[in-house]
Coordinates of C-alpha atoms and ligand atoms in Angstrom, one line a residue:
Chain A
M1 CA 32.3 12.8 -5.4
T2 CA 28.9 12.4 -6.9
E3 CA 28.1 9.6 -9.0
E4 CA 24.7 8.9 -11.0
L5 CA 23.6 5.4 -10.4
L6 CA 20.3 5.5 -12.1
R7 CA 18.3 7.7 -14.4
R8 CA 14.7 7.0 -15.7
T9 CA 12.6 9.2 -17.9
F10 CA 8.7 8.9 -18.2
E11 CA 6.2 10.9 -20.3
L12 CA 3.3 12.6 -18.9
R13 CA 0.0 13.4 -20.4
G14 CA -1.9 16.5 -19.6
R15 CA -5.8 15.9 -18.8
D16 CA -4.9 12.4 -18.2
F17 CA -6.7 12.1 -14.8
E18 CA -7.0 8.4 -15.4
N19 CA -3.4 7.7 -15.1
A20 CA -2.8 10.7 -12.8
G21 CA 0.0 9.5 -10.2
E22 CA 1.1 6.5 -11.8
K23 CA 4.4 7.7 -12.4
S24 CA 5.2 8.9 -9.2
T25 CA 4.3 5.5 -7.7
E26 CA 6.7 4.0 -10.0
V27 CA 9.1 6.3 -8.9
T28 CA 8.6 5.5 -5.3
S29 CA 8.6 1.9 -5.9
I30 CA 11.8 1.9 -7.0
L31 CA 13.0 3.7 -4.2
K32 CA 11.6 0.9 -1.7
E33 CA 13.2 -1.7 -3.6
L34 CA 16.3 0.2 -2.7
D35 CA 15.4 0.3 0.9
I36 CA 15.9 4.2 0.8
D37 CA 15.0 5.7 3.8
P38 CA 10.9 5.9 4.5
D39 CA 11.3 9.7 5.2
V40 CA 13.0 10.4 1.9
I41 CA 10.5 8.2 -0.2
L42 CA 7.4 10.1 1.3
R43 CA 9.3 13.8 0.3
V44 CA 9.7 12.4 -3.4
G45 CA 6.5 10.9 -3.6
V46 CA 5.1 14.6 -2.8
V47 CA 7.0 16.2 -5.0
T48 CA 6.8 14.1 -7.8
F49 CA 3.0 13.5 -7.3
E50 CA 2.1 17.3 -7.0
A51 CA 4.3 18.3 -10.4
E52 CA 3.1 14.9 -12.0
M53 CA -0.8 16.6 -11.1
N54 CA 0.3 20.1 -12.3
V55 CA 0.9 18.7 -15.6
V56 CA -2.3 16.5 -15.6
M57 CA -4.3 19.7 -14.7
Y58 CA -2.6 22.5 -16.8
A59 CA 0.0 21.2 -19.5
D60 CA -0.3 19.5 -22.5
K61 CA 2.6 17.1 -22.2
A62 CA 5.5 16.6 -20.2
I63 CA 8.9 14.8 -19.7
L64 CA 9.7 13.6 -15.9
S65 CA 13.2 12.5 -15.2
F66 CA 14.4 11.2 -12.1
I67 CA 18.2 10.8 -11.4
L68 CA 19.7 9.0 -8.4
T69 CA 23.1 9.6 -7.3
D70 CA 25.0 8.3 -4.4
D71 CA 23.9 11.1 -2.0
E72 CA 20.8 13.0 -3.5
I73 CA 17.6 12.1 -6.1
A74 CA 16.5 14.9 -8.3
I75 CA 13.3 15.6 -10.0
E76 CA 12.9 17.3 -13.2
V77 CA 9.7 18.1 -14.8
A78 CA 9.4 19.9 -18.1
D79 CA 6.2 20.2 -19.7
Q80 CA 5.0 22.0 -22.9
G81 CA 2.0 24.2 -22.0
P82 CA 0.5 27.8 -21.2
G83 CA 3.4 28.5 -18.8
I84 CA 3.0 30.6 -15.5
P85 CA 2.5 34.3 -16.1
N86 CA 3.5 35.1 -12.5
I87 CA 5.4 32.7 -10.6
E88 CA 5.7 34.6 -7.3
L89 CA 1.7 34.5 -7.2
A90 CA 1.7 30.7 -8.3
M91 CA 4.2 30.1 -5.5
Q92 CA 1.8 31.7 -2.7
P93 CA 0.1 28.9 -0.4
G94 CA -3.7 28.7 -1.6
Y95 CA -3.3 30.8 -5.1
S96 CA -5.0 28.4 -7.7
T97 CA -6.7 29.0 -11.0
A98 CA -7.9 25.2 -11.0
S99 CA -11.5 24.6 -12.1
D100 CA -14.6 23.6 -10.1
E101 CA -14.3 20.0 -11.2
M102 CA -10.9 19.8 -10.0
R103 CA -11.5 21.2 -7.0
E104 CA -14.6 18.7 -6.5
M105 CA -11.7 15.9 -6.6
G106 CA -10.0 17.2 -3.7
F107 CA -7.3 19.6 -5.8
G108 CA -6.9 23.0 -6.6
Y109 CA -6.1 24.2 -3.1
G110 CA -3.2 26.1 -4.2
M111 CA -0.8 23.9 -2.3
G112 CA 1.1 21.6 -4.8
L113 CA 3.8 24.1 -5.7
P114 CA 4.4 25.2 -2.0
N115 CA 4.6 21.7 -0.9
I116 CA 7.1 20.7 -3.6
K117 CA 9.3 23.5 -2.4
K118 CA 8.8 22.4 1.2
N119 CA 9.9 18.9 0.9
S120 CA 12.8 19.6 -1.4
D121 CA 16.1 20.7 -0.3
E122 CA 16.9 22.6 -3.7
F123 CA 14.1 23.8 -5.8
F124 CA 13.8 26.1 -9.3
L125 CA 10.8 26.9 -11.5
E126 CA 11.3 28.3 -14.7
S127 CA 8.3 29.0 -17.0
Q128 CA 7.7 30.7 -20.2
V129 CA 4.1 32.2 -21.3
G130 CA 2.9 30.2 -24.1
K131 CA 5.6 27.3 -24.1
G132 CA 5.8 25.5 -20.9
T133 CA 7.2 25.1 -17.3
K134 CA 9.9 23.5 -15.8
V135 CA 10.7 22.0 -12.0
Y136 CA 13.7 21.0 -10.5
C137 CA 13.6 19.8 -7.3
M138 CA 16.6 17.9 -5.4
I139 CA 16.2 15.8 -2.3
R140 CA 19.4 14.8 -0.1
L141 CA 19.4 11.1 0.9
N142 CA 20.4 10.7 4.6
S143 CA 23.3 9.4 5.9
N144 CA 21.8 6.3 6.5
G145 CA 19.7 6.1 3.3
Chain B
M1 CA 14.3 -6.9 14.3
A2 CA 12.3 -9.9 15.8
E3 CA 10.5 -12.3 13.4
L4 CA 7.6 -12.2 12.3
T5 CA 5.2 -14.8 13.7
H6 CA 2.7 -16.6 11.6
G7 CA -0.7 -18.3 11.9
F8 CA -0.4 -20.5 9.1
K9 CA 1.3 -23.6 8.5
I10 CA 1.8 -25.6 5.5
D11 CA 2.0 -29.3 5.7
R12 CA 4.4 -30.8 3.5
E13 CA 2.9 -34.4 3.3
K14 CA -0.4 -32.8 2.2
C15 CA 0.8 -30.2 0.1
K16 CA 0.7 -31.4 -3.6
G17 CA 2.5 -28.2 -5.0
C18 CA -0.8 -27.3 -7.0
L19 CA 0.0 -23.4 -7.1
A20 CA -3.4 -22.6 -5.9
C21 CA -2.4 -20.8 -2.8
M22 CA 0.7 -19.2 -4.5
R23 CA -1.7 -17.8 -7.7
V24 CA -4.0 -16.2 -4.8
C25 CA -2.0 -14.7 -2.5
P26 CA -2.4 -11.1 -2.7
T27 CA 1.3 -10.0 -1.2
H28 CA 2.9 -12.8 -3.5
A29 CA 4.1 -14.3 -0.2
I30 CA 4.3 -17.8 -1.6
R31 CA 6.8 -19.8 -3.6
V32 CA 6.5 -23.5 -4.4
K33 CA 9.9 -25.4 -4.9
D34 CA 10.6 -29.0 -5.2
G35 CA 6.5 -29.4 -5.3
K36 CA 5.8 -27.9 -2.1
A37 CA 4.8 -24.9 -1.2
R38 CA 6.3 -22.6 1.3
Y39 CA 6.0 -19.1 2.8
K40 CA 8.3 -15.9 2.4
P41 CA 7.5 -14.8 6.0
D42 CA 8.4 -10.8 5.6
H43 CA 5.7 -10.8 2.8
C44 CA 2.8 -12.9 4.5
I45 CA -0.2 -10.7 6.1
D46 CA -1.9 -13.7 7.7
C47 CA -5.0 -12.9 5.4
G48 CA -5.8 -16.7 5.0
V49 CA -6.8 -16.4 1.6
C50 CA -4.5 -19.4 1.0
L51 CA -6.2 -21.7 3.5
T52 CA -9.3 -21.0 1.6
A53 CA -8.2 -21.8 -1.7
C54 CA -5.7 -24.9 -0.6
P55 CA -7.9 -28.0 -2.5
W56 CA -5.8 -30.4 -0.4
N57 CA -6.7 -29.2 2.9
S58 CA -2.6 -28.7 3.7
I59 CA -3.0 -25.0 5.2
G60 CA -3.6 -25.5 9.0
A61 CA -4.1 -22.2 11.2
T62 CA -3.0 -21.7 15.0
T63 CA -6.3 -22.8 16.5
W64 CA -8.0 -23.2 20.1
S65 CA -10.4 -25.7 20.8
V66 CA -13.1 -26.2 23.3
E67 CA -11.0 -28.7 25.2
D68 CA -8.7 -25.6 26.3
L69 CA -11.3 -24.3 28.2
S70 CA -11.2 -26.9 30.8
R71 CA -7.8 -25.4 31.8
F72 CA -9.5 -22.3 33.6
K73 CA -12.0 -21.9 36.5
F74 CA -14.2 -19.3 35.2
K75 CA -15.1 -18.8 31.5
V76 CA -16.4 -16.2 29.8
A77 CA -17.4 -15.9 26.2
V78 CA -16.6 -12.3 24.5
P79 CA -19.1 -12.9 21.2
C80 CA -18.3 -10.8 18.1
P81 CA -21.8 -9.1 17.5
V82 CA -21.3 -11.2 13.8
L83 CA -22.6 -14.1 15.8
F84 CA -26.1 -12.7 16.9
G85 CA -26.7 -12.6 13.0
Q86 CA -25.8 -16.1 12.2
F87 CA -28.8 -17.7 13.5
P88 CA -32.6 -18.1 12.1
T89 CA -35.3 -15.8 12.6
G90 CA -37.0 -16.9 15.9
I91 CA -33.6 -17.7 17.9
T92 CA -33.3 -14.7 20.0
P93 CA -29.8 -13.4 21.6
A94 CA -31.0 -14.8 24.8
N95 CA -31.4 -18.3 23.4
I96 CA -28.2 -17.9 21.7
V97 CA -26.4 -16.6 25.1
D98 CA -28.2 -19.8 26.9
G99 CA -26.5 -21.8 24.2
L100 CA -23.0 -20.7 25.0
L101 CA -23.9 -21.1 28.6
T102 CA -24.8 -24.9 28.1
L103 CA -21.6 -25.2 26.2
G104 CA -19.4 -24.7 29.2
F105 CA -19.2 -20.9 29.6
D106 CA -19.8 -19.2 32.9
A107 CA -21.1 -15.9 31.4
V108 CA -21.2 -14.2 28.5
W109 CA -20.2 -10.7 27.8
D110 CA -21.7 -8.1 25.9
Y111 CA -19.2 -5.4 25.1
S112 CA -21.2 -2.3 23.7
V113 CA -20.0 -0.7 26.7
E114 CA -16.5 -1.1 25.2
I115 CA -17.7 0.0 21.7
D116 CA -18.5 3.1 23.0
L117 CA -15.4 3.8 25.2
V118 CA -13.3 2.8 22.5
A119 CA -15.3 5.3 19.9
R120 CA -14.8 7.9 22.4
A121 CA -11.0 7.4 22.7
I122 CA -10.8 7.4 19.1
Q123 CA -12.7 10.3 18.7
E124 CA -10.3 12.2 21.0
Y125 CA -7.6 10.7 19.4
V126 CA -8.6 12.0 16.1
E127 CA -9.4 15.3 17.1
K128 CA -5.8 16.0 18.7
W129 CA -3.8 14.4 15.7
K130 CA -1.8 16.6 13.4
G131 CA 0.1 14.3 11.6
A132 CA -0.7 12.7 8.1
T133 CA -4.1 11.9 7.6
P134 CA -6.2 9.7 7.2
L135 CA -5.9 7.7 10.6
I136 CA -6.3 4.3 10.1
S137 CA -8.2 1.8 12.4
I138 CA -6.6 -1.2 13.7
S139 CA -9.7 -3.4 13.9
C140 CA -9.0 -5.9 10.8
P141 CA -5.5 -7.3 12.0
V142 CA -5.1 -8.1 8.2
V143 CA -5.1 -4.7 7.3
V144 CA -2.8 -3.8 10.4
R145 CA -0.1 -6.4 8.8
L146 CA -0.6 -4.8 5.4
V147 CA 0.3 -1.4 6.7
Q148 CA 2.9 -2.8 8.4
V149 CA 4.5 -4.7 5.6
S150 CA 3.3 -3.0 2.3
Y151 CA 3.1 0.5 3.6
P152 CA 5.7 1.2 6.5
R153 CA 5.5 4.8 6.4
M154 CA 1.8 5.0 7.0
A155 CA 2.2 3.1 10.5
D156 CA 2.0 6.2 12.2
Q157 CA -1.3 6.5 11.0
L158 CA -2.5 3.4 12.8
I159 CA -4.5 4.3 15.6
P160 CA -3.0 3.2 18.9
I161 CA -6.1 2.9 20.7
Q162 CA -7.0 -0.6 22.0
L163 CA -9.8 -2.7 20.3
P164 CA -13.3 -3.2 22.2
R165 CA -12.6 -6.8 22.3
E166 CA -9.4 -6.3 24.1
I167 CA -11.2 -3.8 26.7
A168 CA -13.7 -6.2 27.2
G169 CA -11.0 -8.9 28.3
R170 CA -9.7 -6.9 30.1
E171 CA -12.9 -5.5 32.1
V172 CA -13.7 -9.4 32.3
K173 CA -10.9 -10.4 34.2
R174 CA -10.9 -7.3 36.5
R175 CA -15.0 -7.7 37.0
Y176 CA -15.1 -11.3 37.9
S177 CA -11.8 -11.4 39.7
A178 CA -13.3 -8.9 42.1
D179 CA -16.8 -10.3 42.4
L180 CA -15.9 -13.9 42.9
G181 CA -12.6 -13.6 44.6
L182 CA -10.5 -15.6 42.1
N183 CA -7.1 -15.1 40.3
R184 CA -7.3 -13.2 37.0
D185 CA -5.5 -16.1 35.7
D186 CA -8.0 -18.5 36.6
I187 CA -10.6 -16.4 34.5
A188 CA -10.6 -17.0 30.7
A189 CA -12.0 -14.4 28.6
I190 CA -12.6 -16.2 25.3
Y191 CA -13.5 -14.3 22.0
I192 CA -16.1 -16.2 19.8
T193 CA -14.2 -15.0 16.5
P194 CA -15.9 -14.6 13.0
C195 CA -12.1 -15.1 11.2
Q196 CA -9.0 -16.9 11.6
A197 CA -7.0 -13.4 11.6
K198 CA -8.5 -12.3 14.7
T199 CA -7.4 -15.7 16.2
I200 CA -3.8 -15.1 15.3
S201 CA -3.8 -11.4 16.4
I202 CA -4.9 -12.9 20.0
L203 CA -2.8 -16.1 20.3
Q204 CA 0.2 -14.6 18.6
P205 CA -0.2 -11.0 18.8
A206 CA 2.0 -8.8 16.7
E207 CA 5.1 -7.3 17.9
G208 CA 5.2 -9.5 21.4
A209 CA 2.1 -7.1 22.5
V210 CA -0.1 -9.1 25.1
S211 CA -3.7 -9.8 24.4
H212 CA -6.2 -9.4 27.3
L213 CA -8.1 -12.2 25.8
D214 CA -6.9 -16.1 26.5
G215 CA -8.2 -17.5 23.4
T216 CA -10.7 -17.7 20.7
L217 CA -13.4 -20.0 19.1
G218 CA -14.6 -19.5 15.8
I219 CA -18.5 -19.0 15.1
T220 CA -18.2 -22.4 13.4
D221 CA -16.9 -24.2 16.2
V222 CA -19.9 -23.0 18.4
Y223 CA -22.6 -23.1 16.0
N224 CA -24.2 -26.5 16.1
A225 CA -24.0 -26.8 19.6
V226 CA -25.9 -23.5 20.0
L227 CA -28.3 -24.1 17.3
A228 CA -29.2 -27.2 18.7
Y229 CA -29.9 -26.0 22.2
A230 CA -31.6 -23.0 21.0
S231 CA -33.8 -24.3 18.4
L232 CA -35.4 -26.0 21.6
Q233 CA -35.7 -23.0 23.5
K234 CA -37.0 -20.9 20.3
D235 CA -39.1 -17.6 21.1
E236 CA -38.7 -18.3 24.7
T237 CA -37.0 -16.0 27.0
S238 CA -33.8 -16.8 29.0
K239 CA -33.9 -19.7 31.3
S240 CA -30.9 -19.2 32.6
G241 CA -31.6 -15.4 34.1
H242 CA -28.3 -14.4 32.6
R243 CA -28.9 -10.8 32.3
P244 CA -30.0 -9.5 29.1
I245 CA -27.5 -9.0 26.5
I246 CA -27.6 -6.6 23.6
R247 CA -29.1 -3.8 25.0
N248 CA -28.8 -1.1 22.4
S249 CA -28.3 -1.1 18.2
T250 CA -24.6 0.0 18.8
F251 CA -23.4 -3.3 19.2
L252 CA -25.2 -4.6 16.1
R253 CA -24.1 -1.6 14.0
L254 CA -20.6 -2.3 14.6
H255 CA -20.2 -5.1 12.0
A256 CA -23.6 -4.8 10.0
S257 CA -22.2 -2.4 7.6
E258 CA -21.4 0.6 9.3
G259 CA -18.5 0.3 11.6
L260 CA -17.5 3.0 14.2
G261 CA -18.8 5.8 11.7
H262 CA -21.9 6.3 12.8
L263 CA -20.1 7.1 16.5
L264 CA -17.8 9.7 14.8
P265 CA -20.1 12.1 13.4
V266 CA -18.1 14.9 13.1
H267 CA -15.0 13.2 11.2
R268 CA -14.6 12.6 7.4
Y269 CA -14.8 9.1 7.4
L270 CA -14.3 6.6 4.8
R271 CA -14.7 2.8 5.3
V272 CA -13.2 0.3 2.6
T273 CA -13.9 -3.5 2.5
G274 CA -11.9 -6.1 0.5
L275 CA -8.3 -6.4 0.3
A276 CA -8.2 -5.5 -3.4
N277 CA -10.1 -2.3 -2.4
T278 CA -8.1 -1.5 0.6
I279 CA -4.7 -2.3 -1.1
H280 CA -6.2 0.3 -4.1
V281 CA -6.9 3.0 -1.6
F282 CA -3.6 2.6 0.4
N283 CA -1.7 3.2 -2.7
D284 CA -3.7 6.6 -3.3
I285 CA -3.2 7.4 0.3
E286 CA 0.4 6.9 0.1
K287 CA 0.8 9.2 -3.5
G288 CA -1.4 12.0 -1.3
K289 CA -4.1 11.4 -4.0
L290 CA -6.8 10.5 -1.2
R291 CA -7.8 14.0 0.7
N292 CA -10.4 15.0 2.8
V293 CA -10.3 11.9 5.0
D294 CA -9.8 12.0 8.5
F295 CA -10.7 8.4 9.8
L296 CA -10.5 5.3 7.7
E297 CA -11.7 1.6 8.2
A298 CA -10.7 -0.9 6.3
Y299 CA -11.5 -4.6 6.3
S300 CA -9.7 -7.3 4.5
C301 CA -13.2 -9.2 3.9
W302 CA -15.4 -7.5 1.1
S303 CA -18.3 -8.0 3.3
G304 CA -16.5 -6.6 6.6
C305 CA -16.4 -9.2 9.8
S306 CA -19.9 -10.5 8.9
G307 CA -18.3 -12.4 6.1
G308 CA -15.1 -13.7 8.0
N309 CA -13.9 -17.1 7.2
L310 CA -15.4 -18.9 10.6
T311 CA -18.9 -17.6 9.9
V312 CA -21.7 -19.8 8.9
A313 CA -24.6 -18.1 7.7
N314 CA -24.8 -15.9 4.1
V315 CA -23.8 -12.6 4.9
Y316 CA -26.9 -10.9 3.2
V317 CA -29.3 -13.2 5.5
T318 CA -26.8 -12.0 8.5
R319 CA -27.4 -8.6 7.6
S320 CA -30.9 -8.7 7.2
K321 CA -31.1 -10.3 10.6
F322 CA -29.1 -7.5 12.3
H323 CA -31.4 -4.9 10.7
S324 CA -34.5 -6.5 12.3
L325 CA -32.8 -6.9 15.8
A326 CA -31.5 -3.2 15.5
R327 CA -35.1 -1.9 14.7
N328 CA -36.3 -3.0 18.0
L329 CA -33.3 -1.5 19.9
P330 CA -32.5 2.1 21.1
E331 CA -29.3 3.4 19.8
M332 CA -28.2 3.9 23.5
D333 CA -29.8 3.1 26.5
A334 CA -29.5 4.4 30.1
E335 CA -27.4 1.7 31.5
T336 CA -25.0 1.6 29.1
Q337 CA -24.6 5.2 29.0
T338 CA -24.1 5.4 32.9
E339 CA -21.3 2.7 32.5
V340 CA -19.3 4.6 29.7
E341 CA -19.6 7.6 31.4
R342 CA -18.2 5.7 34.9
R343 CA -15.2 4.0 32.9
Y344 CA -14.0 6.8 30.3
S345 CA -12.5 8.8 33.0
I346 CA -10.7 6.0 34.9
E347 CA -9.4 3.7 32.2
D348 CA -6.7 3.9 29.8
F349 CA -7.3 3.0 26.1
T350 CA -4.2 3.3 24.6
L351 CA -2.3 0.3 23.2
D352 CA 1.0 -0.9 25.2
A353 CA 3.4 -0.1 22.4
P354 CA 2.6 1.6 19.0
I355 CA 2.5 -0.6 16.3
R356 CA 5.7 -0.5 14.4
P357 CA 6.5 -1.1 10.6
R358 CA 7.8 -4.4 9.3
P359 CA 9.2 -3.6 5.8
I360 CA 9.5 -6.5 3.6
K361 CA 13.1 -7.4 3.5
G362 CA 14.3 -5.6 0.4
R363 CA 18.0 -5.6 -0.7
T364 CA 19.6 -5.4 2.7
A365 CA 22.8 -6.1 2.0
G366 CA 25.4 -3.7 0.4
T367 CA 26.0 -0.4 -1.0
L368 CA 23.3 1.7 -2.8
K369 CA 25.2 1.1 -6.0
E370 CA 25.0 -2.7 -5.3
K371 CA 21.2 -2.2 -4.3
V372 CA 20.6 -0.3 -7.7
Q373 CA 22.8 -3.2 -9.6
M374 CA 20.5 -5.7 -8.4
V375 CA 17.0 -3.7 -9.3
Q376 CA 18.7 -3.1 -13.1
L377 CA 19.5 -6.9 -12.8
A378 CA 15.6 -7.9 -12.1
E379 CA 14.5 -5.3 -14.6
S380 CA 16.7 -7.1 -17.1
T381 CA 15.9 -10.6 -16.1
L382 CA 12.3 -9.6 -16.8
A383 CA 13.0 -8.5 -20.2
G384 CA 14.2 -12.1 -20.8
L385 CA 11.0 -13.7 -19.2
P386 CA 8.1 -14.7 -21.5
G387 CA 5.5 -12.7 -19.4
L388 CA 3.1 -15.7 -19.1
N389 CA 2.9 -15.7 -15.5
C390 CA 2.2 -19.2 -15.6
G391 CA 3.9 -20.1 -12.1
L392 CA 5.6 -23.2 -13.1
C393 CA 9.1 -21.4 -11.9
G394 CA 7.2 -21.5 -8.5
A395 CA 7.0 -18.0 -8.5
P396 CA 3.4 -16.0 -8.9
T397 CA 4.5 -13.9 -11.6
C398 CA 7.4 -13.3 -14.1
K399 CA 8.1 -10.1 -12.4
E400 CA 8.2 -12.0 -8.8
L401 CA 10.7 -14.3 -10.4
A402 CA 12.8 -11.8 -12.0
R403 CA 12.6 -10.1 -8.3
D404 CA 14.1 -13.2 -6.5
V405 CA 16.5 -13.7 -9.4
S406 CA 18.0 -10.5 -8.1
I407 CA 18.3 -11.2 -4.6
G408 CA 19.8 -14.6 -5.5
E409 CA 16.7 -16.7 -4.3
A410 CA 15.8 -18.1 -8.0
A411 CA 17.7 -18.5 -11.4
K412 CA 16.5 -17.3 -14.4
Q413 CA 16.3 -21.0 -15.5
D414 CA 13.6 -22.1 -13.2
C415 CA 11.4 -20.5 -16.0
I416 CA 10.1 -23.6 -18.1
L417 CA 10.4 -21.8 -21.5
L418 CA 14.4 -21.1 -20.7
S419 CA 15.2 -24.3 -19.7
K420 CA 14.5 -28.2 -20.8
N421 CA 16.0 -29.2 -17.5
R422 CA 13.3 -27.3 -15.7
L423 CA 10.7 -29.3 -17.6
Q424 CA 12.1 -32.9 -16.8
E425 CA 12.5 -31.5 -13.4
L426 CA 8.4 -30.9 -12.8
Q427 CA 8.1 -33.9 -15.0
R428 CA 9.9 -36.0 -12.2
T429 CA 8.2 -34.0 -9.4
Y430 CA 4.8 -34.0 -10.7
L431 CA 4.4 -37.1 -12.8
R432 CA 6.1 -39.6 -10.4
E433 CA 2.7 -41.2 -9.1
T434 CA 1.8 -41.9 -12.7
E435 CA 5.3 -43.8 -13.8
Ligands
ATP1 N1 2.9 23.2 -14.8 C1 2.3 24.3 -15.2 N2 1.5 24.9 -15.8 C2 1.0 26.2 -16.0 N3 0.2 26.6 -14.8 C3 0.5 25.7 -13.8 C4 1.5 24.8 -13.7 N4 1.7 24.6 -12.6 C5 1.3 25.3 -11.6 N5 0.4 26.1 -12.4 C6 -0.2 27.4 -11.8 O1 0.2 27.5 -10.4 C7 -1.1 27.8 -9.9 C8 -0.7 27.1 -8.4 O2 -0.4 26.0 -8.5 P1 -0.4 24.8 -7.2 O3 0.3 23.7 -7.7 O4 0.6 25.4 -6.2 O5 -1.9 24.6 -6.8 P2 -3.0 24.3 -7.6 O6 -2.4 23.0 -8.6 O7 -3.9 25.0 -8.2 O8 -3.6 23.3 -6.5 P3 -3.0 22.0 -5.5 O9 -1.8 21.7 -6.0 O10 -3.4 22.3 -4.0 O11 -4.2 21.1 -6.0 C9 -2.0 26.8 -10.3 O12 -3.5 26.9 -9.9 C10 -1.7 27.0 -11.8 O13 -2.6 28.1 -12.4
MG2 MG1 -1.0 21.8 -7.7

């Protein structure tokens, strides 16, 4: 039986490049404190950071929820924003609508969503054009986690 | 997991419990209990900031002295390039070498060949690497410790190639034992170091690794003697006939400001200096925010090794001196080039053992649920603390006290605002003399 041990929610703001990445750092520092397996922390870090960056780059605002149970970690990022018209296309590695400025900063390689999926044990993406996007990821704790 | 060894010790007699070291420690590794400072060994990265901050001279470091040299039959100085930028204009590298010889050394080793060898080995390693980037140089021992302790999952990114000074130590022993028919143990390779951290890495290498160097002398230890000698010889060429040292500018450029970057032209390179800046960049790496960099060199000192805590001269003067020395030298000379070609194919440059992480002991005991409860206890404790970070509880910040409370190493009542007893206790400890 899985028991919820810890839940945290964070607000994210679009276009806030200044603070981009802070919430994912908060999540990973909690996991470090808990002596979670470094590989798991790495995957959670990639997933939350990429999801957070997508909010910063494309959406208006979002809620990031982090839920720890005794055998898994779930991350959900639900944003209010333009939504993704063609999910299949957005999921393709290399597909990006990032601006030149974003590319200058080292983003916009179209690798965020594919990386999120690759690092998750379960992954869902829901989006409604004009309303927003919801990314859900689950990462299992290793037996020694 | 073996215990971490540390190069610093606090003398309890001299320590006044003044909190100076605790406040400056970048990794929050110091606590003050009963009026005395002490280390949390798993947090310490041997940076030496505490030693510099202590007004009572109560922090000592692992050292080695000129007297220790007498144990060896043949003594070779292996000076860090920084040494050559320390002296006033007019004192040439040849004068400095002669000064070292009068101090009791039998030879002085110029490790430009080793710098080039190592640069090549790194280049090859970087090219073949398929893992996470950037790869991180192990040149600064404080940075290595920082990764091991605070960024354990980046430990794989530390480049497992020996340092030029270590390869030099190995070659010194090989060369002179062959040439002079001596036992390797009779030959000492002594590094002339710009900082305490390198001494520690040589005398107490991390994780039981073995150093090829036998000891160190700080630049501060040799400076006066070399200066006194060299001042008499000013502008004259070598008296000793020791072979010319520093034949190319590579040796000087290593620490002038360029690190190894100029030797690795094809790679995307980043150089960071200062511990706070390094921590900032490492946080970005950890998040995945730093992209487009293959090779990173980070130095704990903001001015790189030329500003190490055992140097004498002003950093800017040192740089200007390097600049004028380097101007008259070719980037590479034929002799060095030939030696590099000859040795590269026959020597191995990899570290004996990879550098492993040394994460801070967290809440190791207990189930995940218990650990979560501890984290929650830290959070609720913090909420009840004043947030003044005054340090009078003996922890550097309220957050650190809360964390200590959650792991049972402190009590909430250590906060002076929460307990009258604590105030009285502090009065007893700190006002004792005036009573
Ligand atoms: N939350 C979102 N809201 C609206 N559009 C999004 C959102 N997330 C992704 N997209 C769209 O999907 C595309 C692909 O996203 P993905 O994260 O894979 O790459 P990227 O952000 O363009 O580049 P990278 O993540 O490599 O920096 C984006 O360019 C954008 O058009
Ligand atoms: Mg993205």
